[in-house]
Coordinates of N, CA and C in Angstrom, one line a residue:
M1448 N 11.5 24.7 1.3 CA 11.1 23.8 2.4 C 11.5 24.4 3.7
M1449 N 10.5 24.3 4.7 CA 10.8 24.8 6.0 C 11.7 23.9 6.8
N1450 N 12.3 24.4 7.8 CA 13.1 23.6 8.7 C 12.2 23.1 9.8
Y1451 N 12.3 21.8 10.3 CA 11.5 21.3 11.3 C 12.4 20.4 12.2
K1452 N 12.2 20.4 13.5 CA 13.0 19.7 14.4 C 12.4 18.4 14.9
D1453 N 11.0 18.3 14.8 CA 10.3 17.1 15.3 C 9.8 16.3 14.0
K1454 N 10.0 15.0 14.2 CA 9.6 14.1 13.1 C 8.2 13.6 13.4
A1455 N 7.4 13.5 12.3 CA 6.0 12.9 12.5 C 6.2 11.4 12.6
K1456 N 5.1 10.7 13.1 CA 5.2 9.3 13.2 C 5.4 8.6 11.9
P1457 N 6.2 7.5 11.8 CA 6.5 6.8 10.6 C 5.2 6.3 9.9
E1458 N 4.3 5.9 10.8 CA 3.0 5.4 10.2 C 2.3 6.5 9.4
L1459 N 2.3 7.7 9.8 CA 1.7 8.8 9.1 C 2.4 9.1 7.9
L1460 N 3.7 9.2 7.9 CA 4.6 9.5 6.7 C 4.4 8.4 5.7
A1461 N 4.1 7.2 6.1 CA 4.0 6.1 5.1 C 2.8 6.3 4.2
L1462 N 1.8 7.1 4.7 CA 0.6 7.3 3.9 C 0.8 8.4 2.8
I1463 N 1.9 9.1 2.8 CA 2.2 10.1 1.8 C 2.7 9.5 0.6
T1464 N 2.0 9.8 -0.6 CA 2.4 9.2 -1.8 C 3.7 9.8 -2.4
G1465 N 4.3 9.0 -3.3 CA 5.6 9.4 -3.8 C 5.6 10.7 -4.6
N1466 N 4.4 11.2 -5.1 CA 4.4 12.4 -5.9 C 4.1 13.6 -5.1
E1467 N 4.1 13.4 -3.8 CA 3.9 14.6 -2.8 C 5.3 14.9 -2.2
K1468 N 5.5 16.2 -2.0 CA 6.7 16.7 -1.4 C 6.4 17.1 0.0
I1469 N 7.1 16.5 1.0 CA 6.9 16.9 2.4 C 7.6 18.3 2.7
L1470 N 6.8 19.3 3.1 CA 7.3 20.6 3.3 C 7.5 20.9 4.8
W1471 N 6.8 20.2 5.7 CA 6.9 20.3 7.1 C 6.3 19.1 7.8
Q1472 N 6.9 18.8 9.0 CA 6.3 17.7 9.8 C 6.7 18.0 11.2
G1473 N 5.8 17.6 12.2 CA 6.1 17.9 13.6 C 5.1 17.2 14.5
R1474 N 5.3 17.5 15.8 CA 4.4 16.9 16.8 C 4.1 18.1 17.8
P1475 N 3.0 17.9 18.6 CA 2.6 19.0 19.5 C 3.6 19.1 20.7
N1476 N 3.6 20.2 21.3 CA 4.4 20.4 22.5 C 3.7 19.6 23.6
K1477 N 4.5 18.7 24.2 CA 3.9 17.8 25.2 C 3.4 18.5 26.4
K1478 N 4.1 19.5 27.0 CA 3.7 20.1 28.2 C 2.4 20.8 27.9
C1479 N 2.2 21.5 26.8 CA 1.0 22.3 26.5 C -0.1 21.3 26.3
F1480 N 0.1 20.2 25.6 CA -0.9 19.2 25.3 C -1.5 18.6 26.5
I1481 N -0.6 18.3 27.5 CA -1.1 17.7 28.8 C -1.8 18.7 29.6
F1482 N -1.3 20.0 29.7 CA -1.9 21.0 30.5 C -3.3 21.3 30.0
E1483 N -3.5 21.3 28.6 CA -4.8 21.6 28.1 C -5.8 20.4 28.4
A1484 N -5.2 19.2 28.6 CA -6.1 18.0 28.9 C -6.5 18.2 30.4
I1485 N -5.6 18.6 31.3 CA -5.9 18.8 32.7 C -6.8 20.0 32.9
F1486 N -6.6 21.1 32.4 CA -7.4 22.3 32.6 C -8.4 22.5 31.5
N1487 N -9.2 21.5 31.3 CA -10.3 21.6 30.3 C -11.6 22.1 30.9
P1488 N -12.6 22.4 30.1 CA -13.8 22.9 30.7 C -14.5 22.0 31.7
L1489 N -14.2 20.7 31.7 CA -14.9 19.8 32.7 C -14.3 19.9 34.1
L1490 N -13.1 20.5 34.2 CA -12.4 20.5 35.5 C -13.3 21.2 36.6
P1491 N -13.8 22.4 36.5 CA -14.6 23.0 37.5 C -15.8 22.2 37.9
F1492 N -16.5 21.6 36.9 CA -17.7 20.8 37.2 C -17.3 19.5 38.0
A1493 N -16.2 18.9 37.5 CA -15.7 17.6 38.2 C -15.3 17.9 39.6
L1494 N -14.6 19.1 39.8 CA -14.1 19.4 41.1 C -15.3 19.7 42.1
I1495 N -16.2 20.4 41.7 CA -17.4 20.7 42.6 C -18.1 19.4 42.9
W1496 N -18.4 18.6 41.8 CA -19.1 17.3 42.0 C -18.3 16.4 42.9
G1497 N -17.0 16.3 42.8 CA -16.2 15.5 43.6 C -16.2 15.9 45.1
L1498 N -16.0 17.2 45.3 CA -16.0 17.8 46.6 C -17.4 17.5 47.3
F1499 N -18.5 17.6 46.6 CA -19.8 17.4 47.2 C -19.9 15.9 47.6
D1500 N -19.6 15.0 46.7 CA -19.7 13.6 47.0 C -18.8 13.1 48.1
F1501 N -17.5 13.5 48.0 CA -16.5 13.0 49.0 C -16.8 13.7 50.4
G1502 N -17.4 14.9 50.4 CA -17.8 15.5 51.6 C -18.9 14.7 52.3
F1503 N -19.8 14.3 51.5 CA -20.9 13.5 52.0 C -20.5 12.2 52.6
I1504 N -19.5 11.5 51.8 CA -19.0 10.3 52.2 C -18.2 10.4 53.5
Y1505 N -17.4 11.5 53.6 CA -16.7 11.7 54.9 C -17.5 12.0 56.0
A1506 N -18.6 12.8 55.9 CA -19.5 13.0 57.0 C -20.2 11.7 57.4
A1507 N -20.6 10.9 56.4 CA -21.3 9.6 56.8 C -20.4 8.7 57.5
Y1508 N -19.1 8.7 57.1 CA -18.1 7.8 57.8 C -17.9 8.3 59.2
N1509 N -17.7 9.5 59.4 CA -17.5 10.1 60.8 C -18.7 9.8 61.7
G1510 N -19.9 9.8 61.1 CA -21.1 9.6 61.9 C -21.1 8.1 62.3
M1511 N -20.7 7.2 61.5 CA -20.6 5.8 61.8 C -19.6 5.6 62.9
M1512 N -18.4 6.2 62.8 CA -17.3 6.0 63.8 C -17.7 6.5 65.2
E1513 N -18.5 7.6 65.2 CA -18.9 8.2 66.5 C -19.9 7.3 67.2
D1514 N -20.8 6.7 66.4 CA -21.8 5.8 67.0 C -21.4 4.3 66.7
S1515 N -20.3 3.9 67.3 CA -19.8 2.6 67.1 C -20.7 1.5 67.6
S1516 N -21.6 1.9 68.5 CA -22.6 0.9 69.0 C -23.6 0.4 68.0
Q1517 N -23.8 1.2 67.0 CA -24.8 0.9 66.0 C -24.1 0.1 64.8
N1518 N -24.6 -1.1 64.6 CA -24.1 -1.9 63.5 C -24.6 -1.4 62.2
F1519 N -23.6 -1.2 61.3 CA -24.0 -0.7 59.9 C -24.3 -1.9 59.0
P1520 N -25.4 -2.1 58.5 CA -25.8 -3.2 57.7 C -24.8 -3.3 56.5
F1521 N -24.3 -4.6 56.3 CA -23.4 -4.7 55.1 C -24.0 -4.5 53.8
P1522 N -25.3 -5.0 53.5 CA -25.9 -4.6 52.2 C -26.0 -3.1 52.0
M1523 N -26.3 -2.4 53.0 CA -26.4 -0.9 52.9 C -25.0 -0.3 52.5
G1524 N -24.0 -0.8 53.1 CA -22.6 -0.3 52.7 C -22.3 -0.6 51.3
V1525 N -22.6 -1.8 50.8 CA -22.4 -2.1 49.4 C -23.2 -1.3 48.5
A1526 N -24.4 -1.0 48.9 CA -25.3 -0.2 48.1 C -24.8 1.3 48.0
L1527 N -24.3 1.8 49.1 CA -23.7 3.1 49.1 C -22.5 3.2 48.2
I1528 N -21.6 2.2 48.3 CA -20.4 2.2 47.5 C -20.8 2.2 46.0
G1529 N -21.8 1.3 45.7 CA -22.2 1.3 44.3 C -22.8 2.6 43.8
F1530 N -23.7 3.2 44.7 CA -24.3 4.5 44.3 C -23.3 5.5 44.0
F1531 N -22.3 5.7 44.9 CA -21.3 6.8 44.8 C -20.4 6.5 43.7
S1532 N -20.1 5.2 43.4 CA -19.3 4.9 42.2 C -19.9 5.3 40.9
L1533 N -21.2 5.2 40.8 CA -21.9 5.7 39.6 C -22.1 7.2 39.7
H1534 N -22.4 7.7 40.9 CA -22.7 9.2 41.0 C -21.4 10.0 40.8
L1535 N -20.3 9.4 41.0 CA -19.0 10.1 40.7 C -18.6 9.9 39.3
M1536 N -19.4 9.5 38.4 CA -19.1 9.3 37.0 C -18.4 10.5 36.3
P1537 N -19.0 11.7 36.5 CA -18.3 12.9 35.9 C -16.8 13.1 36.3
V1538 N -16.5 12.7 37.6 CA -15.1 12.7 38.1 C -14.3 11.7 37.4
W1539 N -14.9 10.5 37.2 CA -14.1 9.4 36.6 C -13.9 9.7 35.1
I1540 N -14.9 10.4 34.5 CA -14.7 10.7 33.0 C -13.6 11.8 32.9
Y1541 N -13.6 12.7 33.8 CA -12.5 13.8 33.7 C -11.1 13.1 33.9
L1542 N -11.0 12.3 35.0 CA -9.7 11.7 35.3 C -9.3 10.7 34.2
F1543 N -10.2 10.0 33.6 CA -9.9 9.2 32.5 C -9.3 10.0 31.3
G1544 N -9.9 11.1 31.0 CA -9.4 12.0 29.9 C -8.0 12.5 30.2
V1545 N -7.8 12.8 31.4 CA -6.4 13.4 31.8 C -5.3 12.3 31.7
L1546 N -5.7 11.1 32.3 CA -4.7 10.0 32.3 C -4.4 9.5 30.9
F1547 N -5.4 9.4 30.1 CA -5.1 8.9 28.8 C -4.7 9.9 27.7
S1548 N -4.6 11.2 28.2 CA -4.1 12.2 27.3 C -2.6 11.9 26.9
F1549 N -1.9 11.1 27.7 CA -0.5 10.7 27.3 C -0.6 9.8 26.1
L1550 N -1.6 9.0 26.1 CA -1.7 8.1 24.9 C -2.1 8.9 23.6
R1551 N -3.0 9.9 23.8 CA -3.3 10.7 22.7 C -2.1 11.5 22.1
Y1552 N -1.3 12.0 23.1 CA -0.1 12.7 22.7 C 0.8 11.8 21.9
K1553 N 1.0 10.6 22.4 CA 1.9 9.6 21.7 C 1.5 9.4 20.3
N1554 N 0.2 9.4 20.0 CA -0.3 9.1 18.7 C -0.5 10.3 17.8
T1555 N -0.2 11.5 18.3 CA -0.5 12.7 17.5 C 0.7 13.2 16.8
S1556 N 0.6 13.4 15.5 CA 1.7 14.0 14.7 C 1.1 14.7 13.5
F1557 N 1.8 15.5 12.8 CA 1.4 16.3 11.7 C 2.4 16.2 10.5
A1558 N 1.9 16.4 9.3 CA 2.8 16.5 8.2 C 2.1 17.4 7.1
I1559 N 2.8 18.3 6.5 CA 2.3 19.1 5.4 C 3.0 18.8 4.1
T1560 N 2.3 18.5 3.1 CA 2.9 18.3 1.8 C 2.4 19.4 0.8
D1561 N 2.9 19.4 -0.4 CA 2.4 20.4 -1.4 C 1.0 20.1 -1.9
Q1562 N 0.3 19.1 -1.3 CA -1.0 18.8 -1.8 C -2.0 18.8 -0.6
G1563 N -1.6 18.6 0.6 CA -2.5 18.6 1.7 C -1.8 18.5 3.1
V1564 N -2.7 18.3 4.1 CA -2.2 18.2 5.5 C -2.6 16.8 6.0
Y1565 N -1.7 16.1 6.6 CA -1.9 14.8 7.2 C -1.8 15.0 8.7
I1566 N -2.8 14.3 9.4 CA -2.9 14.4 10.9 C -3.2 13.0 11.4
S1567 N -2.4 12.6 12.4 CA -2.6 11.3 13.1 C -3.0 11.6 14.5
G1568 N -3.9 10.8 15.1 CA -4.3 11.0 16.5 C -5.0 9.8 17.0
G1569 N -5.7 9.9 18.1 CA -6.4 8.8 18.7 C -5.9 8.4 20.0
M1570 N -6.7 7.6 20.8 CA -6.3 7.1 22.1 C -5.9 5.7 22.1
F1571 N -6.8 4.8 22.0 CA -6.5 3.3 21.9 C -6.4 2.9 20.5
T1572 N -7.1 3.6 19.6 CA -7.0 3.3 18.1 C -6.4 4.5 17.5
Q1573 N -5.7 4.3 16.4 CA -5.0 5.4 15.7 C -5.8 5.8 14.5
N1574 N -6.0 7.1 14.4 CA -6.8 7.7 13.3 C -5.9 8.5 12.4
Y1575 N -6.1 8.4 11.1 CA -5.3 9.2 10.2 C -6.2 10.0 9.3
E1576 N -5.9 11.3 9.2 CA -6.8 12.2 8.4 C -5.9 12.9 7.3
R1577 N -6.4 13.0 6.1 CA -5.8 13.8 5.1 C -6.8 14.9 4.6
K1578 N -6.3 16.1 4.7 CA -7.1 17.3 4.3 C -6.4 17.9 3.1
P1579 N -7.0 17.7 1.9 CA -6.4 18.3 0.7 C -6.7 19.8 0.8
F1580 N -5.7 20.6 0.2 CA -5.8 22.0 0.3 C -7.0 22.5 -0.6
A1581 N -7.4 21.7 -1.6 CA -8.6 22.1 -2.4 C -9.9 22.0 -1.6
E1582 N -9.9 21.4 -0.4 CA -11.1 21.3 0.4 C -11.0 22.2 1.6
V1583 N -9.9 23.0 1.7 CA -9.8 23.9 2.8 C -10.2 25.3 2.4
S1584 N -11.2 25.9 3.1 CA -11.8 27.2 2.7 C -11.2 28.3 3.6
H1585 N -10.9 28.0 4.9 CA -10.4 29.0 5.8 C -9.2 28.5 6.6
V1586 N -8.3 29.3 6.9 CA -7.1 28.9 7.8 C -7.0 30.0 8.9
N1587 N -7.1 29.6 10.1 CA -7.0 30.5 11.3 C -6.0 30.1 12.2
L1588 N -5.5 31.1 13.0 CA -4.5 30.8 14.0 C -5.1 31.0 15.4
H1589 N -5.0 30.1 16.3 CA -5.5 30.1 17.6 C -4.4 30.0 18.7
R1590 N -4.5 30.8 19.7 CA -3.5 30.7 20.8 C -4.3 30.9 22.1
G1591 N -4.4 29.8 22.9 CA -5.0 29.9 24.1 C -4.1 30.3 25.2
I1592 N -4.5 30.2 26.5 CA -3.8 30.7 27.6 C -2.4 29.9 27.7
F1593 N -2.5 28.6 27.6 CA -1.3 27.8 27.8 C -0.4 27.9 26.5
D1594 N -1.1 28.1 25.4 CA -0.3 28.3 24.1 C 0.6 29.6 24.3
Q1595 N 0.0 30.6 24.8 CA 0.8 31.9 25.0 C 1.9 31.8 26.0
M1596 N 1.6 31.1 27.1 CA 2.5 30.9 28.1 C 3.7 30.0 27.7
L1597 N 3.5 29.1 26.8 CA 4.6 28.1 26.4 C 5.1 28.4 25.0
G1598 N 4.6 29.5 24.4 CA 5.2 29.9 23.1 C 4.8 29.0 22.0
V1599 N 3.6 28.5 22.0 CA 3.1 27.6 20.9 C 1.7 28.2 20.4
G1600 N 1.2 27.5 19.4 CA -0.1 27.9 18.8 C -0.7 26.8 18.0
D1601 N -2.0 27.0 17.6 CA -2.7 26.1 16.8 C -3.1 26.7 15.4
V1602 N -2.9 25.9 14.4 CA -3.3 26.3 13.0 C -4.6 25.5 12.7
V1603 N -5.7 26.2 12.6 CA -7.0 25.6 12.4 C -7.5 25.7 11.0
M1604 N -7.8 24.6 10.4 CA -8.3 24.6 9.0 C -9.7 24.2 8.9
T1605 N -10.6 25.0 8.2 CA -12.0 24.7 8.1 C -12.3 24.3 6.6
G1606 N -12.9 23.1 6.5 CA -13.2 22.6 5.1 C -14.7 22.7 4.8
N1607 N -15.0 22.9 3.6 CA -16.4 23.0 3.2 C -16.9 21.9 2.3
H1608 N -16.2 20.8 2.3 CA -16.6 19.6 1.5 C -16.8 18.4 2.4
S1609 N -17.4 18.6 3.6 CA -17.6 17.5 4.5 C -18.9 16.8 4.4
G1610 N -19.9 17.4 3.7 CA -21.2 16.8 3.6 C -22.3 17.7 4.0
Y1611 N -23.5 17.2 4.1 CA -24.7 18.0 4.4 C -25.5 17.3 5.5
A1612 N -26.1 18.2 6.3 CA -27.1 17.7 7.3 C -28.4 18.4 7.0
G1613 N -29.3 17.7 6.4 CA -30.5 18.4 5.9 C -30.2 19.3 4.8
R1614 N -30.6 20.6 5.0 CA -30.3 21.6 4.0 C -29.1 22.4 4.3
H1615 N -28.4 22.0 5.4 CA -27.3 22.8 5.9 C -26.0 22.1 5.6
Q1616 N -25.0 22.8 5.1 CA -23.7 22.1 4.8 C -22.9 22.0 6.1
I1617 N -22.2 20.9 6.2 CA -21.4 20.7 7.4 C -20.0 21.2 7.2
F1618 N -19.4 22.0 8.1 CA -18.1 22.5 8.1 C -17.3 21.8 9.2
A1619 N -16.2 21.1 8.7 CA -15.3 20.3 9.7 C -14.0 21.0 9.8
D1620 N -13.6 21.0 11.1 CA -12.3 21.7 11.4 C -11.2 20.6 11.6
S1621 N -10.0 20.9 11.2 CA -8.8 20.1 11.5 C -7.7 21.1 12.0
S1622 N -7.0 20.6 13.0 CA -6.1 21.4 13.7 C -4.6 20.8 13.8
I1623 N -3.7 21.7 13.5 CA -2.2 21.4 13.8 C -2.0 22.1 15.1
C1624 N -2.1 21.4 16.2 CA -2.1 22.0 17.5 C -0.8 22.0 18.3
D1625 N -0.7 23.0 19.1 CA 0.4 23.1 20.1 C 1.8 23.0 19.5
I1626 N 2.1 23.7 18.4 CA 3.4 23.7 17.7 C 4.1 25.0 17.9
S1627 N 5.4 24.9 18.1 CA 6.2 26.0 18.4 C 6.4 27.0 17.2
D1628 N 6.5 26.5 16.0 CA 6.6 27.3 14.8 C 5.3 27.6 14.1
Y1629 N 4.3 27.9 14.9 CA 2.9 28.1 14.5 C 2.8 29.2 13.4
A1630 N 3.6 30.3 13.6 CA 3.5 31.4 12.6 C 4.0 31.0 11.2
E1631 N 5.1 30.3 11.2 CA 5.6 29.8 9.9 C 4.7 28.8 9.2
V1632 N 4.1 27.9 10.0 CA 3.2 26.9 9.5 C 1.9 27.5 9.1
Y1633 N 1.4 28.5 9.8 CA 0.2 29.3 9.3 C 0.5 29.9 8.0
Q1634 N 1.6 30.6 7.8 CA 1.9 31.2 6.6 C 2.0 30.2 5.4
L1635 N 2.6 29.1 5.7 CA 2.8 28.0 4.7 C 1.4 27.4 4.3
V1636 N 0.6 27.1 5.3 CA -0.7 26.5 5.0 C -1.6 27.5 4.2
K1637 N -1.5 28.8 4.7 CA -2.4 29.8 4.1 C -2.0 30.0 2.6
K1638 N -0.7 30.0 2.3 CA -0.2 30.2 0.9 C -0.7 29.0 0.0
L1639 N -0.4 27.9 0.5 CA -0.8 26.7 -0.2 C -2.3 26.6 -0.4
Q1640 N -3.1 26.9 0.6 CA -4.5 26.9 0.5 C -5.0 27.9 -0.4
T1641 N -4.5 29.1 -0.4 CA -4.9 30.2 -1.3 C -4.6 29.8 -2.8
D1642 N -3.4 29.4 -3.0 CA -3.0 29.0 -4.4 C -3.8 27.9 -4.9
I1643 N -3.8 26.8 -4.2 CA -4.5 25.6 -4.7 C -6.0 25.7 -4.7
Y1644 N -6.6 26.2 -3.7 CA -8.0 26.4 -3.6 C -8.5 27.3 -4.8
A1645 N -7.8 28.4 -5.0 CA -8.2 29.3 -6.1 C -8.0 28.7 -7.4
D1646 N -6.9 27.9 -7.6 CA -6.7 27.3 -8.8 C -7.7 26.2 -9.1
T1647 N -8.2 25.5 -8.1 CA -9.2 24.5 -8.3 C -10.6 25.0 -8.4
M1648 N -11.0 26.0 -7.6 CA -12.3 26.5 -7.7 C -12.6 27.5 -8.9
Y1649 N -11.5 28.1 -9.4 CA -11.7 29.1 -10.5 C -10.7 28.7 -11.6
P1650 N -11.0 27.6 -12.3 CA -10.0 27.1 -13.3 C -10.1 28.0 -14.6
N1651 N -9.1 28.0 -15.3 CA -9.0 28.7 -16.6 C -8.5 27.8 -17.7
D1652 N -8.7 28.2 -18.9 CA -8.3 27.5 -20.1 C -8.8 26.0 -20.0
L1653 N -10.0 25.8 -19.4 CA -10.5 24.5 -19.3 C -9.6 23.4 -18.7
R1654 N -8.8 23.9 -17.7 CA -7.9 23.0 -17.0 C -6.8 22.3 -17.9
P1655 N -6.0 23.1 -18.6 CA -5.0 22.5 -19.4 C -3.9 21.9 -18.5
K1656 N -2.8 21.3 -19.0 CA -1.7 20.8 -18.3 C -1.1 21.9 -17.5
E1657 N -1.0 23.1 -18.1 CA -0.5 24.3 -17.3 C -1.6 25.3 -17.3
N1658 N -1.9 25.7 -16.1 CA -3.0 26.8 -15.9 C -2.4 28.1 -16.1
H1659 N -2.7 28.8 -17.2 CA -2.2 30.1 -17.5 C -3.0 31.2 -17.0
G1660 N -4.2 30.8 -16.4 CA -5.1 31.9 -15.9 C -4.7 32.3 -14.5
Y1661 N -4.2 31.5 -13.7 CA -3.8 31.8 -12.3 C -2.3 31.7 -12.1
N1662 N -1.7 32.8 -11.6 CA -0.3 32.9 -11.6 C 0.3 32.1 -10.4
T1663 N 0.4 30.8 -10.5 CA 1.1 30.0 -9.4 C 2.1 29.1 -10.1
K1664 N 2.9 28.5 -9.2 CA 3.8 27.5 -9.7 C 3.3 26.1 -9.8
Y1665 N 2.1 25.9 -9.4 CA 1.5 24.5 -9.4 C 1.0 24.2 -10.8
K1666 N 1.4 23.0 -11.3 CA 1.1 22.6 -12.6 C 0.1 21.4 -12.6
G1667 N -0.8 21.4 -13.5 CA -1.7 20.2 -13.6 C -1.0 19.0 -14.1
S1668 N -1.5 17.8 -13.8 CA -0.9 16.6 -14.2 C -1.7 16.0 -15.3

C-alpha cells in the first residue's frame, strides 16, 4: 500500500465495497487547481472581448459627460445596459468558471482500490465515477505548465468500453489531476491496469478460480 497524506471525501469512500482494498487516496493541489481555472484557454478571448466592450462604454460615457447640455434618453440608457450585459456574456462565463472553481475543488477527490479508480467532482451537484481497471486501455501522464511549476501532475486513463457513436467507438478519459505523488500513482495505476486488463481480455483455463495462464497475484472469485 502506498503512503498518502490527503484523504478523499467520505462520500466517495463510502461507495467502495468491502471486498476492495484502498491502495491510495488523495485530493488535487489547490493552488494548481485554481491557477488552471484562471489561466484557461478562454482567458485571452474574454480579456480582448471585455477590453473592447468596456472601452466602448467608457468612450460613450465620456461623450455624454462632455455634452452635458444634451439629455440622454432613459430608455436608450436601459437598452444599452441590457445590450452590453448580454454582449459581455463570454466575460461572465469566464468569471463564473473561475469563481466557482473553488466549489469544484471542494468536491474533487480520488481513490484507487485493487479493482478500479473512484473520482468525485462537480460544482453545484456532486458526481461520482468508478473506472474499473478492466475498462482502462491506456494510462498516460500529463504535466502542464502549472503542474511543472508546482511539482504536480495528472494521471489520465482512457477507457474503451464507453459506447458507440454510429460506427465509431467512444473513448472516454478520466483524470486523477494535480496530485503531488503523480509518478507513484501513475506506476500503481499502470501496474493494476496491465495485470487486470490482460487477465480479463486474455483469459486462460476458461476462467477458473485461479488463473494459471497469466502470472499475477489476482485471483478469480
